[in-house]
Every structure is written in C-alpha cells, then in structure tokens.
Amino acid sequence: MFEAIAFYLFSFLTIVMFWITVTTKHSLYALTALAAGMIFISAFFFILGADFMGVVQIIVYSGAVMALYAFGMMFFDTTRELKEKPTKTRLVPILGALAALLVVLMVIAPVVGENITAHYPIDVAIGNSQAIGMVLFTKYLVPFELAAVMLLVAMIGGIVLAGKMMDEDYSSLSEEQIDEKEGAVS
Amino acid sequence: MHLFMILFPIMLTLIFSLVTIPLLVWMERRVAALIQNRLGPNRCNIKGMRLGGIIQPIADMMKLIFKEEFYPAHIKQKFYYILAPGIVFGAAFLSFIVVPYADDITLDGFTYHIQALPIELGILWFVAIASLGVYGIIIAGWSSHNKYSILGALRASSQVISYEIAMGLAIVSFLITYDSISLNTMVQAQGELLFGFIPAWGIIMQPLAGLIFIVTAFAETNRAPFDAPEGESEIVAAYHTEYSAMKFALFFMGEYIAMSASSAIIVTLLFGGYQIPFLNTQVMHQHINLVLIALLILVPLLSMGFIRWMQKNNSCDLSHRRETKYATILITVFVICFESFLFYLLSSGLSYEQSSVGIMILQILSFAFKVMLMNFVFVWVRWTFPRFRYDQIQHLGWKILIPLALLNIFFTAIFVILAGV
C-alpha cells in the first residue's frame, strides 16, 4: 500500500522533473530539475530494498550535476531570454519512434519476464552492500576492472585535452608577472 | 512504550539539531569574545536572569522572526530563491538522522536502535545528504542574480569537488579498519580496548585518515578556514547577500546544524561515539552498582565546583548576586533529588532492563558532551585560523589530501592482509 503510493508519487515526480529539464529554456531550471530528478530516481532503489544503490545514486549524480552547475554559471547569463534555433529537425521523429518502441517494450516486459528468477537472490543474512561487493569482486571482476581502467583513460584524456597551460601556475606568480603574460597573449 | 521507543531517537535528533542552535550561537559569540579578549553578549536578560548570555540568542531569534520579508525586485526565479535556504536547512537536518545516540537496547523482547534512521549505510547516507546542502548554496547564488553571489556559488562548487573525494577515501580506510559500514557497529568496535589499556578509538587506529576526515568535515560545513563561498571580507556575503529575515535565518541555522552534524559524525567515527572510555555496555552492565556509586560521588563534586565558580565570577552587583542565589538553590535542590533517587536505586537494586535504560541515558549524555566539545573545536578553529584562498583549497584537496588518503588506504589494506585480521 505505502510502497505503491511511494512508487506512483516518485515516478510522477521523476517524469515531471525530466520533462522540465527537456522543455525549459532556462539553464537554472533545467539543471535544478535534472538534479532533483536524479535524486528522485534513488527513491526507486530504496523502495526495491537496494539501499546501497540508492545512496550511491545520490552521491555520484549530485557530484556530476554539481560540475554542470559550475559550467552553467560560467557560460549563461540567466537574466536574458534564450532564443532557440533548432536546426536538426530530423532528430525529433527518430527520438519519437525510439520512445514509442521503449513504451512497447515496457508493456511487454511483464509478459515475457514471468518466469525469470534472480541469479543472485538477496541473502537476508548478509547486508545489501556486502552482497553487491561479493558479486562485483567475484563474477563481474573483469568488467569492473575494465570499467575502472576506462574511466582512468577518460580522465587522463580529459586532462591532456583541456590542460594546455598546465605547467604555469598563476597563483604562484606575482601581479607584475601575470600582467606581463596577459600582455604577451593579448 | 513501543511507539515511544521508536519516536525517542527522532526526538533526540530534533533536540541535538534544533535545540542546540541557540546554545551554539551563544557559544560561538562568547568563545569569539574570549579569544579576542573581550566579554561578548552578557547584558540581555529576562527579569535579571542572564544565564551568562544565553538569553541573547532568543532576542536575536525574535528579531529575525519579526523582520520584514524583503524580496529584491530584480529576482525573477522567486521559487528557486525561496527554495534555496530550505535545501541548506533540510540537507543539514537530514544528514544528522543516521547518528547512533546509544547502544541498541532490548526492552520487553524488542531490540530498539537509538538511531533515527537505522540503516546499515549510515556513513554513506551522511556523505550523500551532506553534499546536497551545497546545492542550496549554488541555487541561492545563481538565483540571486548578482556578481558576488555567483562568485560565491562558483567557489562553493569548486570547493565541493576538491574535498569530497578525499573525504570518501578517508572513510574507506575507516571501513577497512572496522570491517563494517554501519555506524553502530563502528561505535561498538570502538568500545574495545587496544593492548588492554587504550580505548580503540578511530583517532588511535587511523590517525592520518582521522585528520583528513576532520579537515574535510570542516570544509563540508563551509566554516572557517574553508568559508571561501561566504568570504565576507572579499565578496560581501556571497550567496546570502540578497537574503533577509527568516530566509537568512534558515541559512544561518543550517550552518549550525551542519556543524553539529559534522561534529556528531566526527565523534562517531573518531572519538568513540557514545562510548564512555574504558566502560563499554557489557562492562557497565556487570558493574552497574559501581557506576551508580561513582555518579553518587561525582555529581555533587562537579555541582559544588560549578557553584563556587559561579559565586566567584557572577557577583559584581545586586542583580548578579540574586541570579547566583537562585541558580545555587536550583542546583542544590536538583542534586539532593538526584542523590536520593540514586540511593533509592542502590538500596532496591536494579533489574537488567532498568540498568539498560540507565546505561542508555549515560551514553546519550556522554555523546552530547563529546559533540559539544567538538563544536567548541569548530568555533575555536573559526576564530583562530585565517581563511584559505580558493586556489589554496583546491591545492590542499587535490595535491595533498587525496594522495595521503590513497597512501593510507594502501598501507591499511596491506596491514590488514598481513596481520590476517
């Protein structure tokens, strides 16, 4: 009963939040709605009894959206009205078709998945986080490590691409030296 | 009884987070005065009762409640503008609810957790919810539409990204040490003794990770020396420049709740939580009569010391002397009642359940004492250290704390594997 109420409440909230994210023209609205949607998704994990996943959802996505906020604040002037000029109009029907397919799949899923049993059923004796740890570090060890290496490569790539002036530390220079450098650039 | 025991920890959370705010405001101002060699607020009174200045925060509160709610005309996103203080306050408040206030207690066959939200992922919950508090600051800064506010919001977000990883890594080494992720299990592990005579507190088992955690917890609360997002000497008051009356008060209270919550988590992880040194729950159960006798001796001694200190320092004129007289009578009456109650308990003997309730009360008091001590450290640091520049914060976070935390995890893991614990 309470589970059903919580599920419908949070699914409504999540859908509304992502709808705002997509449709609004204002970057503050979009980012805040995105963050709120990410946090409301974690409610589903809590309802399903996967506490660990719920908390990790909040930790990871709150940090990720935080970085987006920083860029949003630096790049957008929120006092101005934004005029959108959509150029790729072909994308809309494709995305629409994909969404329709997704809806069909979601409706079919209970019919197909009637006899599915869990490979790793929840063991009540050990906690949620221990269960995830055991699965991650036994059966899925190689994908887990591969994902870690991939993230590391992405991080190094990002630093190499973005940090062209990494050897210069402006905060350790004096005012005059900074002025000299700025003058040389401009 | 069943309902009461479930509501009791939630009530305790309310007390620890909301009721302590005026106390903390008072402590902040008086300790600041002490450090700067002046007196601080001590004039505000109700019929001559000053209580050393505790009445002052009540007057401040009345002022903030009755102030005009002012909305600057240039703000277009009113909803976000009003939502932001709520997020700061709510996140600080929610991060408090996983702290265990006392050991699990069994009454009438039910085991109750003295923890408002008894999930096993206590520490992760704290990290997740405490980081949401920064959203309030960022949304406030952005929706305020002025340059100081946006600079403050940017500083807040850059600060979060730089300390949060170090905090997570420091916590990982605690998880390895205690072999558990639940806060209550961690505190129970800290009730043991190391080599038979040192309490196995987190700060002794993991000094480096403890230090890193304390530093990052200071950064989490946005207090000095990490108050670059506020930076009142550089960017006015940054994110709360445009806020007035209760909206400002929510930011203000949110900061104190966050400070209290951080102290509670620091105490829980590093300083033995609710454990009284050398006396864990089992030991107290075995020697409950000795504990009662110790209380019988300690309470009058401490009260007598306090009364003498008060009579020496609070008797400069007639109204002060009258206040001292009333306080002395009150404390004496309380001590006599308490002593007779203890005598009654000693003569009648305690059942197991009665002694567990007594131990629970002692543990809650011990926890409150430690949290207030840690809050004092927060205030002390704020009025002693200058503010970090924001690039210094990033330097500290990325280049010093993260490598140190990684090294610490590495050595902890090697030690655990070699020792085969």
Coordinates of C-alpha atoms in Angstrom, one line a residue:
Chain A
M1 CA 0.0 0.0 0.0
F2 CA 2.6 2.6 1.1
E3 CA 5.0 1.1 -1.4
A4 CA 2.5 1.7 -4.2
I5 CA 1.9 5.3 -3.1
A6 CA 5.6 6.0 -2.9
F7 CA 6.2 4.4 -6.3
Y8 CA 3.5 6.4 -8.0
L9 CA 4.5 9.6 -6.3
F10 CA 8.1 9.3 -7.2
S11 CA 7.5 8.1 -10.7
F12 CA 5.3 11.2 -11.2
L13 CA 7.9 13.5 -9.7
T14 CA 10.7 12.0 -11.7
I15 CA 8.9 12.2 -15.0
V16 CA 7.8 15.8 -14.3
M17 CA 11.4 16.8 -13.4
F18 CA 12.9 15.3 -16.6
W19 CA 10.1 16.9 -18.6
I20 CA 11.1 20.3 -17.2
T21 CA 14.7 19.6 -17.9
V22 CA 14.0 18.9 -21.6
T23 CA 11.4 21.6 -22.2
T24 CA 12.6 24.7 -20.2
K25 CA 14.6 27.4 -21.8
H26 CA 16.3 28.5 -18.6
S27 CA 19.5 26.8 -17.6
L28 CA 18.9 27.2 -13.8
Y29 CA 15.5 25.5 -14.1
A30 CA 17.0 22.7 -16.3
L31 CA 19.9 21.9 -14.1
T32 CA 17.9 22.0 -10.8
A33 CA 15.2 19.8 -12.3
L34 CA 17.9 17.4 -13.6
A35 CA 19.5 17.2 -10.1
A36 CA 16.0 16.7 -8.5
G37 CA 15.2 14.0 -11.0
M38 CA 18.4 12.2 -10.3
I39 CA 17.7 12.3 -6.5
F40 CA 14.1 11.1 -7.0
I41 CA 15.3 8.1 -9.0
S42 CA 17.2 7.0 -5.9
A43 CA 13.8 6.6 -4.2
F44 CA 13.1 3.6 -6.5
F45 CA 16.2 1.9 -5.3
F46 CA 15.1 2.5 -1.7
I47 CA 11.7 1.1 -2.5
L48 CA 13.3 -2.0 -4.1
G49 CA 15.4 -2.6 -0.9
A50 CA 18.6 -1.7 -2.7
D51 CA 19.8 0.9 -0.2
F52 CA 23.4 0.9 -1.4
M53 CA 22.4 1.7 -5.0
G54 CA 20.1 4.4 -3.8
V55 CA 22.8 6.2 -1.7
V56 CA 25.4 5.7 -4.4
Q57 CA 23.0 7.2 -7.0
I58 CA 22.7 10.4 -4.8
I59 CA 26.5 10.6 -4.2
V60 CA 27.5 10.1 -7.9
Y61 CA 24.9 12.1 -9.6
S62 CA 24.9 15.0 -7.2
G63 CA 28.6 15.4 -7.8
A64 CA 28.2 15.1 -11.5
V65 CA 25.4 17.7 -11.7
M66 CA 27.5 20.0 -9.4
A67 CA 30.2 20.2 -12.1
L68 CA 27.4 21.0 -14.7
Y69 CA 26.2 23.8 -12.4
A70 CA 29.7 25.3 -12.4
F71 CA 29.8 25.4 -16.2
G72 CA 26.2 26.7 -16.4
M73 CA 27.1 29.6 -14.1
M74 CA 30.2 30.4 -16.1
F75 CA 28.6 30.3 -19.5
F76 CA 25.0 31.5 -19.2
D77 CA 23.5 34.9 -18.4
T78 CA 20.3 33.9 -16.7
T79 CA 18.8 37.4 -16.9
R80 CA 18.4 37.2 -20.7
E81 CA 15.7 35.3 -22.5
L82 CA 17.1 32.5 -24.6
K83 CA 16.0 32.0 -28.3
E84 CA 16.4 28.5 -29.5
K85 CA 17.0 27.8 -33.2
P86 CA 16.6 24.1 -33.7
T87 CA 18.5 23.0 -36.8
K88 CA 18.3 19.2 -36.6
T89 CA 14.6 18.8 -37.0
R90 CA 15.1 15.2 -38.4
L91 CA 16.1 14.1 -34.9
V92 CA 12.6 14.6 -33.4
P93 CA 10.8 11.8 -35.3
I94 CA 13.7 9.3 -34.7
L95 CA 13.7 10.0 -31.0
G96 CA 9.9 9.8 -31.0
A97 CA 10.0 6.4 -32.7
L98 CA 12.6 5.2 -30.2
A99 CA 10.4 6.4 -27.3
A100 CA 7.4 4.6 -28.7
L101 CA 9.4 1.4 -29.0
L102 CA 10.5 1.8 -25.4
V103 CA 6.9 2.1 -24.2
V104 CA 6.0 -1.1 -26.1
L105 CA 9.0 -3.0 -24.6
M106 CA 7.9 -1.8 -21.1
V107 CA 4.4 -3.1 -21.6
I108 CA 5.6 -6.5 -23.0
A109 CA 8.3 -6.9 -20.3
P110 CA 6.0 -8.4 -17.5
V111 CA 4.5 -10.9 -20.1
V112 CA 8.0 -12.1 -21.2
G113 CA 9.6 -12.0 -17.8
E114 CA 7.1 -14.0 -15.9
N115 CA 9.4 -17.0 -15.2
I116 CA 12.6 -15.1 -14.7
T117 CA 14.4 -15.9 -11.4
A118 CA 17.3 -13.9 -10.0
H119 CA 20.8 -15.4 -10.5
Y120 CA 21.9 -13.9 -7.1
P121 CA 18.8 -13.7 -4.9
I122 CA 19.0 -11.4 -1.9
D123 CA 20.7 -13.1 1.0
V124 CA 19.0 -11.7 4.2
A125 CA 21.8 -12.8 6.4
I126 CA 24.4 -10.6 4.8
G127 CA 23.7 -7.0 4.1
N128 CA 23.0 -5.2 0.9
S129 CA 26.4 -3.7 0.4
Q130 CA 28.2 -7.0 1.2
A131 CA 26.1 -8.8 -1.4
I132 CA 27.0 -6.2 -4.1
G133 CA 30.6 -6.4 -3.1
M134 CA 30.6 -10.2 -3.4
V135 CA 29.0 -10.2 -6.8
L136 CA 31.3 -7.3 -8.1
F137 CA 34.5 -8.9 -6.9
T138 CA 33.8 -12.5 -8.0
K139 CA 31.6 -12.9 -11.1
Y140 CA 32.0 -9.4 -12.5
L141 CA 35.6 -8.7 -11.5
V142 CA 36.9 -8.3 -15.1
P143 CA 34.2 -5.9 -16.3
F144 CA 34.5 -4.0 -13.1
E145 CA 38.3 -3.6 -13.5
L146 CA 37.9 -2.8 -17.2
A147 CA 35.4 0.0 -16.4
A148 CA 37.8 1.4 -13.9
V149 CA 40.6 1.4 -16.4
M150 CA 38.3 3.0 -19.0
L151 CA 37.4 5.8 -16.6
L152 CA 41.1 6.4 -15.8
V153 CA 41.8 6.7 -19.5
A154 CA 39.0 9.1 -20.0
M155 CA 40.2 11.2 -17.1
I156 CA 43.8 11.4 -18.4
G157 CA 42.5 12.2 -21.8
G158 CA 40.4 15.0 -20.5
I159 CA 43.3 16.5 -18.6
V160 CA 45.6 16.2 -21.7
L161 CA 43.0 17.8 -24.0
A162 CA 42.0 20.6 -21.6
G163 CA 45.2 21.4 -19.8
K164 CA 47.3 23.1 -22.4
M165 CA 48.9 25.5 -19.9
M166 CA 49.2 23.1 -17.0
D167 CA 52.9 24.0 -16.3
E168 CA 52.0 27.6 -15.5
D169 CA 50.6 28.3 -12.1
Y170 CA 49.1 31.8 -12.0
S171 CA 48.5 31.7 -8.3
S172 CA 52.3 31.4 -7.5
L173 CA 53.2 34.4 -9.8
S174 CA 53.3 38.0 -8.7
E175 CA 50.9 40.6 -10.1
E176 CA 53.5 42.1 -12.4
Q177 CA 54.4 38.7 -13.9
I178 CA 50.8 37.9 -14.6
D179 CA 50.3 41.3 -16.3
E180 CA 53.3 40.6 -18.5
K181 CA 52.0 37.2 -19.5
E182 CA 48.5 38.6 -20.2
G183 CA 50.0 41.4 -22.2
A184 CA 52.0 38.9 -24.3
V185 CA 48.8 36.9 -25.0
S186 CA 46.6 39.8 -26.0
Chain B
M1 CA 6.1 2.1 25.2
H2 CA 6.8 0.5 21.7
L3 CA 5.8 3.8 20.0
F4 CA 7.8 5.9 22.4
M5 CA 11.0 3.9 21.9
I6 CA 10.6 4.3 18.1
L7 CA 9.9 8.1 18.4
F8 CA 12.6 8.6 21.0
P9 CA 15.6 8.7 18.7
I10 CA 13.8 11.1 16.3
M11 CA 13.1 13.3 19.3
L12 CA 16.7 13.2 20.2
T13 CA 17.7 14.2 16.6
L14 CA 15.4 17.2 17.0
I15 CA 16.9 18.1 20.3
F16 CA 20.5 17.7 19.1
S17 CA 20.0 19.7 15.9
L18 CA 17.4 22.4 16.7
V19 CA 17.6 23.0 20.4
T20 CA 21.4 23.2 20.3
I21 CA 21.3 26.1 17.8
P22 CA 20.8 28.9 20.4
L23 CA 23.4 27.2 22.5
L24 CA 25.9 27.1 19.6
V25 CA 25.2 30.7 18.7
W26 CA 25.8 31.7 22.3
M27 CA 29.0 29.5 22.4
E28 CA 30.3 31.0 19.2
R29 CA 29.9 34.6 20.3
R30 CA 31.3 34.0 23.8
V31 CA 34.2 31.9 22.6
A32 CA 35.0 34.5 20.0
A33 CA 34.9 37.2 22.7
L34 CA 37.2 35.0 24.9
I35 CA 39.7 34.6 22.1
Q36 CA 39.6 38.3 21.2
N37 CA 39.9 39.3 24.9
R38 CA 36.5 40.9 25.3
L39 CA 33.3 40.0 27.0
G40 CA 30.7 39.2 24.4
P41 CA 27.0 39.3 24.8
N42 CA 26.1 39.2 28.5
R43 CA 23.5 42.0 29.1
C44 CA 20.3 40.6 27.6
N45 CA 18.1 39.3 30.4
I46 CA 14.6 38.2 31.5
K47 CA 13.9 39.7 34.9
G48 CA 17.6 39.9 35.8
M49 CA 18.3 36.3 34.7
R50 CA 21.1 36.4 32.2
L51 CA 22.4 32.8 32.3
G52 CA 25.7 34.1 31.1
G53 CA 24.2 35.5 27.9
I54 CA 22.1 32.5 26.7
I55 CA 19.1 34.9 26.6
Q56 CA 20.8 36.8 23.8
P57 CA 20.2 34.2 21.0
I58 CA 16.5 34.2 22.0
A59 CA 16.4 38.0 21.4
D60 CA 18.2 37.5 18.1
M61 CA 15.7 34.9 17.1
M62 CA 12.7 37.2 17.9
K63 CA 14.4 40.0 15.8
L64 CA 14.8 37.7 12.8
I65 CA 11.2 36.3 13.0
F66 CA 9.6 39.8 13.1
K67 CA 11.8 41.4 10.5
E68 CA 10.2 42.3 7.1
E69 CA 10.4 39.7 4.4
F70 CA 12.0 41.6 1.6
Y71 CA 12.2 40.4 -2.0
P72 CA 14.6 42.2 -4.3
A73 CA 12.8 43.4 -7.4
H74 CA 15.4 42.1 -9.9
I75 CA 15.0 38.4 -8.9
K76 CA 12.9 36.6 -11.5
Q77 CA 13.2 33.0 -10.3
K78 CA 11.3 33.5 -7.0
F79 CA 10.6 29.8 -6.5
Y80 CA 14.3 28.9 -6.5
Y81 CA 15.2 32.0 -4.5
I82 CA 12.9 30.8 -1.7
L83 CA 13.7 27.1 -2.1
A84 CA 17.5 27.5 -1.6
P85 CA 17.6 28.2 2.2
G86 CA 15.2 25.3 2.6
I87 CA 17.6 22.9 0.8
V88 CA 20.5 24.0 3.0
F89 CA 18.5 23.6 6.2
G90 CA 16.8 20.4 5.2
A91 CA 20.0 18.7 4.0
A92 CA 21.9 19.6 7.2
F93 CA 19.0 18.3 9.2
L94 CA 18.7 15.0 7.2
S95 CA 22.4 14.3 7.5
F96 CA 22.0 14.2 11.2
I97 CA 19.5 11.4 11.4
V98 CA 21.8 8.4 11.0
V99 CA 23.9 9.1 14.1
P100 CA 23.6 6.5 16.8
Y101 CA 23.0 8.1 20.2
A102 CA 23.3 5.0 22.4
D103 CA 23.8 1.3 22.1
D104 CA 21.0 -1.0 20.9
I105 CA 18.6 -1.6 23.8
T106 CA 16.3 -4.6 24.4
L107 CA 13.1 -3.9 26.2
D108 CA 10.2 -6.4 26.6
G109 CA 11.8 -8.7 24.0
F110 CA 12.2 -6.0 21.3
T111 CA 15.5 -4.6 20.2
Y112 CA 15.4 -0.9 19.6
H113 CA 18.1 1.1 17.7
I114 CA 18.7 4.5 19.3
Q115 CA 19.2 5.9 15.8
A116 CA 16.5 7.9 14.0
L117 CA 17.2 6.1 10.7
P118 CA 18.7 2.7 11.5
I119 CA 20.0 1.8 8.0
E120 CA 23.3 0.0 7.8
L121 CA 24.7 2.5 5.3
G122 CA 24.9 5.3 7.9
I123 CA 28.2 6.9 6.7
L124 CA 27.3 6.8 3.0
W125 CA 24.0 8.5 3.8
F126 CA 25.9 11.2 5.6
V127 CA 28.2 11.8 2.6
A128 CA 25.3 11.8 0.2
I129 CA 23.0 14.1 2.0
A130 CA 25.6 16.5 3.3
S131 CA 26.8 17.1 -0.3
L132 CA 23.2 18.0 -1.3
G133 CA 23.5 21.0 1.1
V134 CA 25.9 22.7 -1.4
Y135 CA 23.0 22.7 -3.9
G136 CA 21.2 25.1 -1.7
I137 CA 24.2 27.5 -1.7
I138 CA 24.6 27.2 -5.5
I139 CA 20.9 27.7 -6.3
A140 CA 20.9 30.7 -3.9
G141 CA 23.9 32.2 -5.5
W142 CA 22.7 31.7 -9.0
S143 CA 19.1 32.9 -8.5
S144 CA 20.2 36.0 -6.6
H145 CA 21.5 37.5 -9.8
N146 CA 24.4 39.5 -8.7
K147 CA 28.1 39.0 -9.3
Y148 CA 29.1 38.4 -5.7
S149 CA 26.5 35.7 -5.3
I150 CA 27.5 33.9 -8.4
L151 CA 31.2 34.1 -7.4
G152 CA 30.3 32.6 -4.1
A153 CA 28.3 29.8 -5.8
L154 CA 31.2 29.0 -8.1
R155 CA 33.6 28.9 -5.2
A156 CA 31.2 26.6 -3.4
S157 CA 31.1 24.2 -6.3
S158 CA 34.8 24.2 -6.8
Q159 CA 35.3 23.6 -3.1
V160 CA 32.9 20.6 -3.1
I161 CA 34.7 18.9 -6.0
S162 CA 38.1 19.3 -4.3
Y163 CA 37.4 18.0 -0.8
E164 CA 34.7 15.3 -1.4
I165 CA 37.0 12.7 -2.9
A166 CA 39.5 13.0 -0.1
M167 CA 36.6 12.6 2.4
G168 CA 35.4 9.5 0.6
L169 CA 38.9 8.0 0.6
A170 CA 39.4 8.7 4.3
I171 CA 36.1 7.0 5.0
V172 CA 37.2 3.9 3.0
S173 CA 40.2 3.3 5.3
F174 CA 37.8 3.5 8.3
L175 CA 35.6 0.9 6.6
I176 CA 38.6 -1.4 6.2
T177 CA 39.6 -0.9 9.9
Y178 CA 36.2 -1.5 11.4
D179 CA 35.2 -4.1 8.8
S180 CA 31.7 -2.7 8.7
I181 CA 29.7 0.1 7.0
S182 CA 27.1 0.6 9.8
L183 CA 27.8 3.4 12.2
N184 CA 26.5 1.5 15.2
T185 CA 28.9 -1.4 14.6
M186 CA 31.8 1.0 14.2
V187 CA 31.0 2.6 17.6
Q188 CA 30.6 -0.8 19.2
A189 CA 34.1 -1.7 17.8
Q190 CA 35.5 1.4 19.4
G191 CA 34.3 0.2 22.9
E192 CA 37.1 -2.4 22.9
L193 CA 40.5 -1.8 24.4
L194 CA 43.7 -1.8 22.5
F195 CA 46.6 -3.7 24.2
G196 CA 44.3 -3.9 27.2
F197 CA 44.5 -0.2 28.3
I198 CA 44.0 2.2 25.3
P199 CA 40.4 2.7 24.1
A200 CA 40.4 1.6 20.4
W201 CA 39.0 4.9 19.1
G202 CA 39.2 5.8 15.5
I203 CA 41.8 8.5 16.0
I204 CA 44.2 6.0 17.6
M205 CA 43.6 3.3 15.0
Q206 CA 43.7 5.6 12.0
P207 CA 45.4 8.9 12.9
L208 CA 46.1 10.1 9.3
A209 CA 42.6 9.2 8.0
G210 CA 41.2 10.8 11.1
L211 CA 43.0 14.1 10.4
I212 CA 41.9 14.1 6.7
F213 CA 38.3 13.4 7.7
I214 CA 38.3 16.2 10.3
V215 CA 39.7 18.7 7.7
T216 CA 37.2 17.6 5.0
A217 CA 34.4 17.7 7.5
F218 CA 35.3 21.3 8.3
A219 CA 35.2 22.0 4.5
E220 CA 31.8 20.3 4.3
T221 CA 30.3 22.7 6.7
N222 CA 31.6 25.8 4.9
R223 CA 33.0 27.2 8.0
A224 CA 36.3 29.0 8.5
P225 CA 39.1 28.3 7.4
F226 CA 37.0 26.9 4.5
D227 CA 34.4 29.7 4.2
A228 CA 35.6 30.9 0.8
P229 CA 32.0 30.6 -0.6
E230 CA 30.9 33.1 2.0
G231 CA 34.1 35.2 2.2
E232 CA 32.5 38.3 3.8
S233 CA 35.7 40.3 3.5
E234 CA 36.1 39.6 -0.2
I235 CA 32.7 39.1 -1.8
V236 CA 30.3 40.8 0.7
A237 CA 28.4 37.8 2.0
A238 CA 28.2 35.9 -1.4
Y239 CA 25.3 33.5 -1.6
H240 CA 23.2 35.2 1.1
T241 CA 23.8 38.8 0.1
E242 CA 20.2 39.1 -1.1
Y243 CA 18.5 37.3 1.7
S244 CA 16.9 38.8 4.7
A245 CA 14.8 37.9 7.8
M246 CA 13.9 34.2 8.2
K247 CA 15.3 33.3 4.8
F248 CA 18.7 34.4 6.1
A249 CA 18.0 32.8 9.4
L250 CA 17.5 29.4 7.6
F251 CA 21.0 29.7 6.1
F252 CA 22.3 30.7 9.5
M253 CA 20.6 27.8 11.3
G254 CA 21.5 25.4 8.5
E255 CA 25.2 26.2 9.1
Y256 CA 24.9 25.5 12.8
I257 CA 23.0 22.2 12.2
A258 CA 25.6 21.2 9.6
M259 CA 28.4 22.0 12.2
S260 CA 26.6 19.9 14.8
A261 CA 26.0 17.0 12.3
S262 CA 29.7 17.1 11.3
S263 CA 30.7 17.1 15.0
A264 CA 28.4 14.1 15.6
I265 CA 29.9 12.2 12.7
I266 CA 33.5 13.0 13.7
V267 CA 32.7 11.9 17.2
T268 CA 31.1 8.7 16.0
L269 CA 33.9 7.8 13.6
L270 CA 36.9 9.0 15.6
F271 CA 36.2 9.6 19.2
G272 CA 34.2 6.5 20.2
G273 CA 30.7 7.9 19.6
Y274 CA 28.6 7.3 22.7
Q275 CA 31.1 5.1 24.4
I276 CA 32.4 6.2 27.8
P277 CA 36.2 5.5 27.8
F278 CA 37.0 2.1 29.4
L279 CA 33.3 1.4 30.0
N280 CA 31.5 -0.3 27.2
T281 CA 28.0 -1.5 27.5
Q282 CA 28.8 -5.0 28.8
V283 CA 31.3 -3.7 31.4
M284 CA 28.7 -1.2 32.7
H285 CA 26.1 -4.0 32.9
Q286 CA 28.4 -6.0 35.1
H287 CA 29.4 -3.2 37.4
I288 CA 26.2 -1.2 37.4
N289 CA 26.4 -0.6 41.2
L290 CA 29.9 0.8 40.9
V291 CA 28.8 3.2 38.2
L292 CA 26.0 4.4 40.4
I293 CA 28.4 5.0 43.3
A294 CA 30.7 6.9 41.0
L295 CA 27.8 9.1 40.0
L296 CA 26.9 9.5 43.6
I297 CA 30.3 11.0 44.3
L298 CA 30.9 12.9 41.0
V299 CA 27.6 14.8 40.6
P300 CA 27.8 16.7 44.0
L301 CA 31.5 17.4 43.5
L302 CA 31.0 18.8 40.0
S303 CA 28.0 20.8 41.1
M304 CA 29.9 22.2 44.1
G305 CA 32.7 23.3 41.8
F306 CA 30.3 24.9 39.4
I307 CA 28.5 26.8 42.3
R308 CA 31.8 28.1 43.7
W309 CA 33.0 29.2 40.2
M310 CA 29.6 31.0 39.8
Q311 CA 29.8 32.7 43.2
K312 CA 33.3 33.9 42.5
N313 CA 32.6 35.2 38.9
N314 CA 29.0 36.3 38.9
S315 CA 28.6 38.5 41.9
C316 CA 29.6 42.0 40.9
D317 CA 26.3 43.8 41.7
L318 CA 23.0 43.1 43.2
S319 CA 21.2 41.6 40.2
H320 CA 24.1 39.3 39.5
R321 CA 24.1 38.2 43.1
R322 CA 20.4 37.5 43.0
E323 CA 20.8 35.4 39.9
T324 CA 23.6 33.4 41.5
K325 CA 21.5 32.8 44.6
Y326 CA 18.6 31.4 42.6
A327 CA 20.9 29.3 40.5
T328 CA 22.6 27.9 43.6
I329 CA 19.2 27.0 45.2
L330 CA 18.1 25.3 41.9
I331 CA 21.3 23.3 41.5
T332 CA 21.3 22.2 45.2
V333 CA 17.6 21.1 45.0
F334 CA 18.4 19.1 41.8
V335 CA 21.5 17.5 43.4
I336 CA 19.6 16.5 46.5
C337 CA 16.7 15.0 44.5
F338 CA 19.2 13.1 42.2
E339 CA 21.2 11.8 45.2
S340 CA 18.1 10.5 47.0
F341 CA 17.0 8.8 43.7
L342 CA 20.4 7.1 43.4
F343 CA 20.2 6.0 47.0
Y344 CA 16.8 4.5 46.3
L345 CA 18.1 2.7 43.2
L346 CA 21.2 1.4 45.1
S347 CA 19.1 0.1 48.0
S348 CA 16.4 -1.5 45.9
G349 CA 18.8 -3.0 43.3
L350 CA 18.3 -2.7 39.5
S351 CA 16.8 -5.2 37.1
Y352 CA 18.5 -5.8 33.8
E353 CA 16.1 -3.6 31.9
Q354 CA 16.3 -0.8 34.4
S355 CA 20.1 -0.8 34.2
S356 CA 20.0 -0.8 30.4
V357 CA 17.8 2.3 30.5
G358 CA 20.3 3.9 32.9
I359 CA 23.2 3.0 30.6
M360 CA 21.4 4.4 27.6
I361 CA 20.9 7.7 29.4
L362 CA 24.6 7.8 30.4
Q363 CA 25.6 7.1 26.9
I364 CA 23.4 9.8 25.4
L365 CA 24.9 12.2 27.9
S366 CA 28.4 11.1 27.0
F367 CA 27.6 11.6 23.3
A368 CA 26.2 15.1 24.0
F369 CA 29.3 16.1 25.9
K370 CA 31.6 14.9 23.2
V371 CA 29.6 16.6 20.5
M372 CA 29.6 19.9 22.4
L373 CA 33.4 19.6 22.9
M374 CA 33.8 19.0 19.1
N375 CA 31.6 22.0 18.4
F376 CA 33.9 24.0 20.7
V377 CA 36.8 22.9 18.5
F378 CA 34.9 24.1 15.4
V379 CA 34.4 27.5 17.0
W380 CA 37.9 27.6 18.2
V381 CA 39.3 26.9 14.7
R382 CA 37.0 29.5 13.2
W383 CA 38.3 32.3 15.4
T384 CA 42.0 31.3 15.2
F385 CA 42.8 30.5 11.6
P386 CA 42.6 32.9 8.6
R387 CA 40.6 31.9 5.5
F388 CA 42.1 29.7 2.8
R389 CA 42.2 31.3 -0.7
Y390 CA 40.1 29.2 -3.1
D391 CA 43.1 28.0 -5.1
Q392 CA 44.8 27.0 -1.9
I393 CA 41.7 24.9 -1.0
Q394 CA 42.0 23.1 -4.4
H395 CA 45.7 22.7 -3.9
L396 CA 45.1 21.2 -0.5
G397 CA 42.3 18.9 -1.7
W398 CA 43.8 17.6 -4.9
K399 CA 47.5 17.6 -4.3
I400 CA 47.9 16.8 -0.6
L401 CA 44.8 15.2 0.9
I402 CA 43.9 12.8 -1.9
P403 CA 47.4 11.3 -2.3
L404 CA 47.7 11.0 1.5
A405 CA 44.3 9.3 1.7
L406 CA 45.2 6.9 -1.1
L407 CA 48.5 6.0 0.6
N408 CA 46.7 5.5 3.9
I409 CA 44.2 3.1 2.2
F410 CA 47.2 1.2 0.7
F411 CA 49.0 0.7 4.0
T412 CA 45.8 -0.1 5.9
A413 CA 45.0 -2.8 3.3
I414 CA 48.5 -4.3 3.4
F415 CA 48.4 -4.3 7.2
V416 CA 45.0 -6.0 7.3
I417 CA 46.1 -8.7 4.9
L418 CA 49.5 -9.3 6.6
A419 CA 48.0 -9.4 10.1
G420 CA 45.2 -11.5 8.8
V421 CA 42.6 -9.7 10.9

